[in-house]
Amino acid sequence: MSRYSIEDFVKQTQQQDKGEGLFELESPRILEINLTNQIWTKAGAMISYRGNIKFEREGILEHGLGKLFKKALTGEGTALMKATGNGKLYVADQGKKISILNLQGDSIFVNGNDLLAFEPSISWDIKLMRKVAGMLSGGLFNVRLEGSGMIAITSHYEPLTLLVTPDNPVFTDPNATVAWSGNLQPEFVTDISFKTFLGRGSGESVQMKFAGNGFVVVQPFEEVYYSEQS
């Protein structure tokens, strides 16, 4: 086989069955879902599938009026797609790196823009960050996921997890914050000197403070979100 031939390209890039179960990283940026029943994915994340799979956009009242009301305030950031059937489903989100987490009765907060897919066995709820909504482009919201099952989250480039302890809190840029443990409640602090030092817009002076016992996940990228209201 000659180097760089079409046959060589196909061999190097073709899909492989790894036998890892429901969620499989086909590449660091493509998630394969071995679907046998139902899964929730971020709307627009499907890039390919094979088999008998039906796609439905999240119903207006599917998750109750409370979540509908909160979703209306946050824009389309957490719009979900329900995939049902049997087959292989491939999802991705703008080339972002994918991390798979197997929740076992625990909980995690994920930035609404960084949630890629999760099993129906996982309970979830949208949490608005009202105090900071007016300070950042499009506001900021997150999803609390809890229970037992698989979830997939995304980050721009490689994520970094920082441990939080009572005597050593962690401060993060909200636009670079991907996820944090479900027992932590971030506090928003404004540092005027930090803003002056950077010489940037007002959003840069807002920081998230994590205190207690847990962890926070950040990415080496500042993601700016735009809601429908912006």
mmCIF file of C-alpha atoms in Angstrom:
data_model
loop_
_atom_site.group_PDB
_atom_site.id
_atom_site.type_symbol
_atom_site.label_atom_id
_atom_site.label_comp_id
_atom_site.label_asym_id
_atom_site.label_seq_id
_atom_site.Cartn_x
_atom_site.Cartn_y
_atom_site.Cartn_z
ATOM 1 C CA MET A 1 0.000 0.000 0.000
ATOM 2 C CA SER A 2 1.529 3.315 -1.038
ATOM 3 C CA ARG A 3 1.920 6.020 1.559
ATOM 4 C CA TYR A 4 -0.837 8.663 1.560
ATOM 5 C CA SER A 5 -3.059 6.579 -0.718
ATOM 6 C CA ILE A 6 -6.824 6.640 -0.251
ATOM 7 C CA GLU A 7 -6.587 3.094 1.121
ATOM 8 C CA ASP A 8 -4.002 4.250 3.643
ATOM 9 C CA PHE A 9 -6.193 7.191 4.710
ATOM 10 C CA VAL A 10 -9.223 4.927 5.174
ATOM 11 C CA LYS A 11 -7.177 2.487 7.233
ATOM 12 C CA GLN A 12 -5.826 5.238 9.462
ATOM 13 C CA THR A 13 -9.156 6.980 10.085
ATOM 14 C CA GLN A 14 -11.811 4.274 9.933
ATOM 15 C CA GLN A 15 -14.185 3.643 12.815
ATOM 16 C CA GLN A 16 -13.192 0.906 15.258
ATOM 17 C CA ASP A 17 -15.280 -1.064 17.714
ATOM 18 C CA LYS A 18 -13.539 -0.904 21.081
ATOM 19 C CA GLY A 19 -16.219 -2.743 23.045
ATOM 20 C CA GLU A 20 -16.298 -0.115 25.793
ATOM 21 C CA GLY A 21 -20.068 0.010 26.197
ATOM 22 C CA LEU A 22 -22.607 2.781 25.726
ATOM 23 C CA PHE A 23 -20.139 5.681 25.418
ATOM 24 C CA GLU A 24 -16.949 5.223 23.436
ATOM 25 C CA LEU A 25 -14.396 7.841 22.432
ATOM 26 C CA GLU A 26 -13.930 7.179 18.730
ATOM 27 C CA SER A 27 -11.409 10.012 18.813
ATOM 28 C CA PRO A 28 -10.674 12.660 21.450
ATOM 29 C CA ARG A 29 -13.285 14.873 19.759
ATOM 30 C CA ILE A 30 -15.899 12.394 18.500
ATOM 31 C CA LEU A 31 -18.168 10.410 20.832
ATOM 32 C CA GLU A 32 -19.671 7.115 19.663
ATOM 33 C CA ILE A 33 -22.903 6.171 21.429
ATOM 34 C CA ASN A 34 -23.851 2.503 21.104
ATOM 35 C CA LEU A 35 -27.556 3.175 21.347
ATOM 36 C CA THR A 36 -29.993 0.453 22.397
ATOM 37 C CA ASN A 37 -32.760 2.593 23.864
ATOM 38 C CA GLN A 38 -32.630 6.355 24.408
ATOM 39 C CA ILE A 39 -30.116 9.131 24.999
ATOM 40 C CA TRP A 40 -30.127 12.909 25.414
ATOM 41 C CA THR A 41 -27.628 14.926 23.381
ATOM 42 C CA LYS A 42 -26.980 18.592 22.787
ATOM 43 C CA ALA A 43 -29.126 19.782 19.888
ATOM 44 C CA GLY A 44 -27.102 19.918 16.694
ATOM 45 C CA ALA A 45 -24.374 17.613 17.997
ATOM 46 C CA MET A 46 -25.153 14.655 15.696
ATOM 47 C CA ILE A 47 -22.566 14.285 12.927
ATOM 48 C CA SER A 48 -23.416 10.750 11.745
ATOM 49 C CA TYR A 49 -25.316 7.593 12.631
ATOM 50 C CA ARG A 50 -26.098 4.112 11.402
ATOM 51 C CA GLY A 51 -29.025 1.915 12.332
ATOM 52 C CA ASN A 52 -32.622 2.710 13.173
ATOM 53 C CA ILE A 53 -32.511 5.910 15.215
ATOM 54 C CA LYS A 54 -35.249 8.519 15.586
ATOM 55 C CA PHE A 55 -34.426 12.085 16.571
ATOM 56 C CA GLU A 56 -36.819 14.414 18.401
ATOM 57 C CA ARG A 57 -36.213 17.909 19.643
ATOM 58 C CA GLU A 58 -36.940 18.305 23.317
ATOM 59 C CA GLY A 59 -40.692 18.772 23.868
ATOM 60 C CA ILE A 60 -41.836 22.113 25.235
ATOM 61 C CA LEU A 61 -43.340 20.536 28.350
ATOM 62 C CA GLU A 62 -41.203 17.406 28.419
ATOM 63 C CA HIS A 63 -39.366 18.439 31.564
ATOM 64 C CA GLY A 64 -42.043 20.564 33.229
ATOM 65 C CA LEU A 65 -42.933 24.238 33.289
ATOM 66 C CA GLY A 66 -40.185 25.117 35.763
ATOM 67 C CA LYS A 67 -37.385 24.083 33.418
ATOM 68 C CA LEU A 68 -39.200 25.593 30.435
ATOM 69 C CA PHE A 69 -39.326 28.952 32.213
ATOM 70 C CA LYS A 70 -35.628 28.822 33.069
ATOM 71 C CA LYS A 71 -34.715 27.740 29.554
ATOM 72 C CA ALA A 72 -36.590 30.730 28.146
ATOM 73 C CA LEU A 73 -34.335 32.964 30.227
ATOM 74 C CA THR A 74 -31.113 31.261 29.209
ATOM 75 C CA GLY A 75 -31.692 31.151 25.465
ATOM 76 C CA GLU A 76 -30.908 28.071 23.407
ATOM 77 C CA GLY A 77 -27.734 27.059 25.213
ATOM 78 C CA THR A 78 -29.163 23.860 26.674
ATOM 79 C CA ALA A 79 -31.475 22.838 23.833
ATOM 80 C CA LEU A 80 -31.589 19.041 23.885
ATOM 81 C CA MET A 81 -32.215 16.347 21.298
ATOM 82 C CA LYS A 82 -33.633 12.930 22.203
ATOM 83 C CA ALA A 83 -32.296 9.999 20.178
ATOM 84 C CA THR A 84 -34.255 6.741 20.399
ATOM 85 C CA GLY A 85 -33.634 3.372 18.768
ATOM 86 C CA ASN A 86 -30.819 0.971 17.985
ATOM 87 C CA GLY A 87 -27.585 1.848 16.232
ATOM 88 C CA LYS A 88 -24.384 3.818 16.442
ATOM 89 C CA LEU A 89 -24.662 7.553 16.969
ATOM 90 C CA TYR A 90 -21.721 9.920 16.553
ATOM 91 C CA VAL A 91 -21.813 13.318 18.250
ATOM 92 C CA ALA A 92 -19.352 16.200 18.520
ATOM 93 C CA ASP A 93 -19.345 19.894 19.375
ATOM 94 C CA GLN A 94 -17.170 22.233 17.311
ATOM 95 C CA GLY A 95 -14.098 20.042 17.667
ATOM 96 C CA LYS A 96 -14.009 20.394 21.454
ATOM 97 C CA LYS A 97 -12.279 17.689 23.488
ATOM 98 C CA ILE A 98 -14.707 15.173 25.032
ATOM 99 C CA SER A 99 -14.521 13.692 28.531
ATOM 100 C CA ILE A 100 -16.720 10.777 29.650
ATOM 101 C CA LEU A 101 -17.883 10.547 33.256
ATOM 102 C CA ASN A 102 -19.712 7.617 34.861
ATOM 103 C CA LEU A 103 -21.792 9.051 37.683
ATOM 104 C CA GLN A 104 -22.397 6.584 40.508
ATOM 105 C CA GLY A 105 -24.909 8.296 42.717
ATOM 106 C CA ASP A 106 -22.938 11.546 42.786
ATOM 107 C CA SER A 107 -23.561 14.954 41.241
ATOM 108 C CA ILE A 108 -21.741 17.512 39.130
ATOM 109 C CA PHE A 109 -22.426 20.980 37.761
ATOM 110 C CA VAL A 110 -21.600 21.485 34.085
ATOM 111 C CA ASN A 111 -21.578 24.734 32.127
ATOM 112 C CA GLY A 112 -24.655 24.512 29.888
ATOM 113 C CA ASN A 113 -22.570 24.964 26.754
ATOM 114 C CA ASP A 114 -20.231 22.124 27.696
ATOM 115 C CA LEU A 115 -22.821 19.368 28.180
ATOM 116 C CA LEU A 116 -22.738 16.981 25.197
ATOM 117 C CA ALA A 117 -24.778 13.887 26.120
ATOM 118 C CA PHE A 118 -26.223 11.981 29.072
ATOM 119 C CA GLU A 119 -28.327 8.927 29.862
ATOM 120 C CA PRO A 120 -32.044 9.259 30.709
ATOM 121 C CA SER A 121 -31.289 7.738 34.142
ATOM 122 C CA ILE A 122 -29.546 10.997 35.079
ATOM 123 C CA SER A 123 -31.714 13.654 36.701
ATOM 124 C CA TRP A 124 -30.874 17.233 35.772
ATOM 125 C CA ASP A 125 -31.897 20.809 36.410
ATOM 126 C CA ILE A 126 -30.865 24.180 34.986
ATOM 127 C CA LYS A 127 -29.328 26.614 37.457
ATOM 128 C CA LEU A 128 -29.217 30.280 36.521
ATOM 129 C CA MET A 129 -26.443 32.513 37.766
ATOM 130 C CA ARG A 130 -28.584 35.604 38.132
ATOM 131 C CA LYS A 131 -26.003 37.672 40.003
ATOM 132 C CA VAL A 132 -23.585 37.509 37.124
ATOM 133 C CA ALA A 133 -25.991 37.414 34.168
ATOM 134 C CA GLY A 134 -25.701 41.115 33.429
ATOM 135 C CA MET A 135 -21.919 41.134 33.686
ATOM 136 C CA LEU A 136 -21.101 38.551 31.013
ATOM 137 C CA SER A 137 -22.097 38.332 27.372
ATOM 138 C CA GLY A 138 -25.292 36.297 27.172
ATOM 139 C CA GLY A 139 -25.252 35.567 30.892
ATOM 140 C CA LEU A 140 -24.083 32.310 32.387
ATOM 141 C CA PHE A 141 -25.961 29.151 33.355
ATOM 142 C CA ASN A 142 -25.161 25.610 34.291
ATOM 143 C CA VAL A 143 -26.806 22.217 34.553
ATOM 144 C CA ARG A 144 -26.771 20.098 37.716
ATOM 145 C CA LEU A 145 -26.594 16.394 36.858
ATOM 146 C CA GLU A 146 -27.194 13.739 39.497
ATOM 147 C CA GLY A 147 -27.699 9.986 39.755
ATOM 148 C CA SER A 148 -26.190 6.944 38.113
ATOM 149 C CA GLY A 149 -25.266 6.783 34.450
ATOM 150 C CA MET A 150 -22.984 8.111 31.737
ATOM 151 C CA ILE A 151 -22.494 11.752 30.814
ATOM 152 C CA ALA A 152 -20.160 13.377 28.278
ATOM 153 C CA ILE A 153 -18.817 16.908 28.654
ATOM 154 C CA THR A 154 -16.676 19.032 26.352
ATOM 155 C CA SER A 155 -13.834 21.494 26.752
ATOM 156 C CA HIS A 156 -11.713 23.601 24.450
ATOM 157 C CA TYR A 157 -8.398 21.731 24.493
ATOM 158 C CA GLU A 158 -7.320 19.700 27.535
ATOM 159 C CA PRO A 159 -9.236 20.288 30.780
ATOM 160 C CA LEU A 160 -7.489 20.928 34.096
ATOM 161 C CA THR A 161 -9.075 19.841 37.390
ATOM 162 C CA LEU A 162 -8.205 21.828 40.522
ATOM 163 C CA LEU A 163 -8.947 20.431 43.981
ATOM 164 C CA VAL A 164 -10.788 22.758 46.354
ATOM 165 C CA THR A 165 -10.184 22.560 50.121
ATOM 166 C CA PRO A 166 -11.541 24.713 52.975
ATOM 167 C CA ASP A 167 -8.131 26.305 53.555
ATOM 168 C CA ASN A 168 -7.336 26.741 49.846
ATOM 169 C CA PRO A 169 -10.230 28.153 47.738
ATOM 170 C CA VAL A 170 -9.957 28.357 43.965
ATOM 171 C CA PHE A 171 -10.767 31.412 41.817
ATOM 172 C CA THR A 172 -11.639 30.989 38.132
ATOM 173 C CA ASP A 173 -12.629 33.003 35.073
ATOM 174 C CA PRO A 174 -16.329 32.182 34.471
ATOM 175 C CA ASN A 175 -15.747 31.888 30.713
ATOM 176 C CA ALA A 176 -13.027 29.291 31.271
ATOM 177 C CA THR A 177 -14.957 27.240 33.852
ATOM 178 C CA VAL A 178 -16.306 23.922 32.563
ATOM 179 C CA ALA A 179 -17.627 22.001 35.582
ATOM 180 C CA TRP A 180 -17.436 21.586 39.356
ATOM 181 C CA SER A 181 -18.481 19.062 41.981
ATOM 182 C CA GLY A 182 -22.141 19.068 42.943
ATOM 183 C CA ASN A 183 -21.557 20.009 46.568
ATOM 184 C CA LEU A 184 -19.872 23.330 45.739
ATOM 185 C CA GLN A 185 -21.753 26.614 45.375
ATOM 186 C CA PRO A 186 -19.575 29.212 43.631
ATOM 187 C CA GLU A 187 -19.586 32.778 44.814
ATOM 188 C CA PHE A 188 -19.072 35.642 42.377
ATOM 189 C CA VAL A 189 -16.526 38.269 43.304
ATOM 190 C CA THR A 190 -15.563 41.453 41.486
ATOM 191 C CA ASP A 191 -11.978 42.635 41.494
ATOM 192 C CA ILE A 192 -11.687 46.200 40.241
ATOM 193 C CA SER A 193 -7.879 46.159 40.352
ATOM 194 C CA PHE A 194 -7.874 42.982 38.275
ATOM 195 C CA LYS A 195 -10.042 44.698 35.667
ATOM 196 C CA THR A 196 -7.768 47.739 35.608
ATOM 197 C CA PHE A 197 -4.686 45.567 35.297
ATOM 198 C CA LEU A 198 -6.084 43.738 32.275
ATOM 199 C CA GLY A 199 -7.530 46.833 30.684
ATOM 200 C CA ARG A 200 -10.468 44.849 29.352
ATOM 201 C CA GLY A 201 -14.256 44.975 29.570
ATOM 202 C CA SER A 202 -16.324 44.642 32.736
ATOM 203 C CA GLY A 203 -16.813 40.900 32.293
ATOM 204 C CA GLU A 204 -13.128 40.235 32.875
ATOM 205 C CA SER A 205 -13.298 41.554 36.437
ATOM 206 C CA VAL A 206 -15.836 38.915 37.540
ATOM 207 C CA GLN A 207 -14.372 35.796 39.104
ATOM 208 C CA MET A 208 -15.905 32.626 40.487
ATOM 209 C CA LYS A 209 -14.765 31.646 43.973
ATOM 210 C CA PHE A 210 -15.005 27.993 44.981
ATOM 211 C CA ALA A 211 -14.646 27.181 48.687
ATOM 212 C CA GLY A 212 -15.173 23.955 50.626
ATOM 213 C CA ASN A 213 -14.299 20.406 49.627
ATOM 214 C CA GLY A 214 -14.517 19.409 45.969
ATOM 215 C CA PHE A 215 -13.068 20.182 42.558
ATOM 216 C CA VAL A 216 -13.437 22.598 39.654
ATOM 217 C CA VAL A 217 -12.626 21.954 35.990
ATOM 218 C CA VAL A 218 -11.226 24.727 33.789
ATOM 219 C CA GLN A 219 -10.164 24.958 30.157
ATOM 220 C CA PRO A 220 -7.362 26.998 28.520
ATOM 221 C CA PHE A 221 -9.875 29.067 26.584
ATOM 222 C CA GLU A 222 -12.335 31.851 27.343
ATOM 223 C CA GLU A 223 -15.656 30.959 25.783
ATOM 224 C CA VAL A 224 -18.086 33.830 25.256
ATOM 225 C CA TYR A 225 -21.749 32.882 25.042
ATOM 226 C CA TYR A 226 -24.535 34.735 23.303
ATOM 227 C CA SER A 227 -28.144 34.082 24.213
ATOM 228 C CA GLU A 228 -31.117 34.879 21.990
ATOM 229 C CA GLN A 229 -31.773 37.928 24.116
ATOM 230 C CA SER A 230 -28.332 39.478 23.497
#
